[in-house]
Amino acid sequence: MSIFKSLVIISILGTFFIPRYSESTISCSTVTQDLQPCVSYLTSGSGNPPDTCCKGVQNLAAATTTSADKKAACQCIKSLANSVTVKTELAQALATNCGASLPVDASPTVDCKTVG
């Protein structure tokens, strides 16, 4: 068997035997970075969110694909929302107004146990 064939077989088998972890891969620093452009809008804004905010919301939505990521993002969002006073109606509509789907709204009262 040639070396090339051996490497191909090892590569293929490796993809099946690599352990899959259910731990979250998203960090609070990523969530904070994505939502930072939304803070002034959520605390004192009105109307539609700014484009930079929506870009961050869309990035966050794309990064939260697993249940573990959604729960981790929820905890970070809840913590961020508790650190500032957000307008509830803006927080609840943020993802929708940005054309994205987040696992939770940007509210300090969100129940992260139900996220999945």
GROMACS .gro file of C-alpha atoms in nm:
model
  116
    1MET     CA    1   0.000   0.000   0.000
    2SER     CA    2   0.138   0.339  -0.088
    3ILE     CA    3   0.208   0.603   0.173
    4PHE     CA    4  -0.055   0.828   0.015
    5LYS     CA    5  -0.328   0.563   0.049
    6SER     CA    6  -0.226   0.502   0.409
    7LEU     CA    7  -0.250   0.872   0.492
    8VAL     CA    8  -0.592   0.897   0.327
    9ILE     CA    9  -0.723   0.598   0.525
   10ILE     CA   10  -0.581   0.735   0.852
   11SER     CA   11  -0.738   1.075   0.781
   12ILE     CA   12  -1.078   0.924   0.709
   13LEU     CA   13  -1.070   0.699   1.016
   14GLY     CA   14  -0.952   0.989   1.230
   15THR     CA   15  -1.264   1.190   1.152
   16PHE     CA   16  -1.480   0.908   1.288
   17PHE     CA   17  -1.286   0.852   1.607
   18ILE     CA   18  -1.217   1.208   1.717
   19PRO     CA   19  -1.418   1.264   2.034
   20ARG     CA   20  -1.702   1.512   2.007
   21TYR     CA   21  -1.742   1.737   2.308
   22SER     CA   22  -2.066   1.896   2.414
   23GLU     CA   23  -1.889   2.173   2.601
   24SER     CA   24  -1.954   2.521   2.479
   25THR     CA   25  -1.705   2.674   2.243
   26ILE     CA   26  -1.831   3.029   2.281
   27SER     CA   27  -1.679   3.253   2.546
   28CYS     CA   28  -1.827   3.547   2.732
   29SER     CA   29  -1.563   3.768   2.574
   30THR     CA   30  -1.699   3.674   2.230
   31VAL     CA   31  -2.057   3.743   2.339
   32THR     CA   32  -1.951   4.076   2.491
   33GLN     CA   33  -1.758   4.172   2.180
   34ASP     CA   34  -2.054   4.090   1.956
   35LEU     CA   35  -2.308   4.276   2.170
   36GLN     CA   36  -2.094   4.576   2.271
   37PRO     CA   37  -2.218   4.786   1.975
   38CYS     CA   38  -2.575   4.732   2.104
   39VAL     CA   39  -2.529   4.866   2.458
   40SER     CA   40  -2.609   5.232   2.393
   41TYR     CA   41  -2.903   5.133   2.173
   42LEU     CA   42  -3.044   4.900   2.440
   43THR     CA   43  -3.000   5.151   2.720
   44SER     CA   44  -3.107   5.476   2.555
   45GLY     CA   45  -3.195   5.409   2.193
   46SER     CA   46  -3.513   5.394   1.996
   47GLY     CA   47  -3.625   5.276   1.657
   48ASN     CA   48  -3.410   5.025   1.471
   49PRO     CA   49  -3.074   4.907   1.604
   50PRO     CA   50  -2.760   5.042   1.434
   51ASP     CA   51  -2.597   4.830   1.164
   52THR     CA   52  -2.291   4.759   1.380
   53CYS     CA   53  -2.518   4.622   1.651
   54CYS     CA   54  -2.704   4.399   1.405
   55LYS     CA   55  -2.379   4.268   1.262
   56GLY     CA   56  -2.275   4.163   1.613
   57VAL     CA   57  -2.615   4.003   1.680
   58GLN     CA   58  -2.592   3.811   1.353
   59ASN     CA   59  -2.237   3.697   1.434
   60LEU     CA   60  -2.352   3.578   1.775
   61ALA     CA   61  -2.650   3.396   1.626
   62ALA     CA   62  -2.419   3.216   1.383
   63ALA     CA   63  -2.183   3.117   1.665
   64THR     CA   64  -2.451   2.967   1.892
   65THR     CA   65  -2.540   2.646   1.716
   66THR     CA   66  -2.510   2.386   1.992
   67SER     CA   67  -2.714   2.357   2.309
   68ALA     CA   68  -2.402   2.418   2.517
   69ASP     CA   69  -2.322   2.734   2.318
   70LYS     CA   70  -2.677   2.862   2.361
   71LYS     CA   71  -2.670   2.807   2.738
   72ALA     CA   72  -2.327   2.971   2.768
   73ALA     CA   73  -2.436   3.267   2.555
   74CYS     CA   74  -2.753   3.299   2.763
   75GLN     CA   75  -2.554   3.324   3.087
   76CYS     CA   76  -2.327   3.588   2.933
   77ILE     CA   77  -2.618   3.787   2.791
   78LYS     CA   78  -2.798   3.774   3.125
   79SER     CA   79  -2.486   3.894   3.304
   80LEU     CA   80  -2.437   4.177   3.055
   81ALA     CA   81  -2.802   4.279   3.082
   82ASN     CA   82  -2.772   4.287   3.462
   83SER     CA   83  -2.473   4.520   3.442
   84VAL     CA   84  -2.669   4.794   3.262
   85THR     CA   85  -3.031   4.905   3.259
   86VAL     CA   86  -3.177   4.802   2.925
   87LYS     CA   87  -3.509   4.901   2.775
   88THR     CA   88  -3.708   4.579   2.792
   89GLU     CA   89  -3.896   4.633   2.467
   90LEU     CA   90  -3.572   4.694   2.275
   91ALA     CA   91  -3.402   4.392   2.434
   92GLN     CA   92  -3.690   4.161   2.350
   93ALA     CA   93  -3.704   4.275   1.988
   94LEU     CA   94  -3.330   4.304   1.924
   95ALA     CA   95  -3.274   3.977   1.739
   96THR     CA   96  -3.592   4.012   1.533
   97ASN     CA   97  -3.509   4.373   1.444
   98CYS     CA   98  -3.166   4.255   1.329
   99GLY     CA   99  -3.304   3.966   1.123
  100ALA     CA  100  -3.137   3.707   1.346
  101SER     CA  101  -3.239   3.434   1.583
  102LEU     CA  102  -3.074   3.439   1.925
  103PRO     CA  103  -3.143   3.173   2.186
  104VAL     CA  104  -3.265   3.442   2.429
  105ASP     CA  105  -3.351   3.808   2.440
  106ALA     CA  106  -3.105   4.052   2.597
  107SER     CA  107  -3.294   4.060   2.924
  108PRO     CA  108  -3.166   4.035   3.283
  109THR     CA  109  -3.459   3.809   3.374
  110VAL     CA  110  -3.412   3.540   3.110
  111ASP     CA  111  -3.420   3.180   3.242
  112CYS     CA  112  -3.112   3.011   3.096
  113LYS     CA  113  -3.218   2.669   3.225
  114THR     CA  114  -3.484   2.653   2.954
  115VAL     CA  115  -3.242   2.737   2.670
  116GLY     CA  116  -3.133   2.449   2.457
   0.00000   0.00000   0.00000
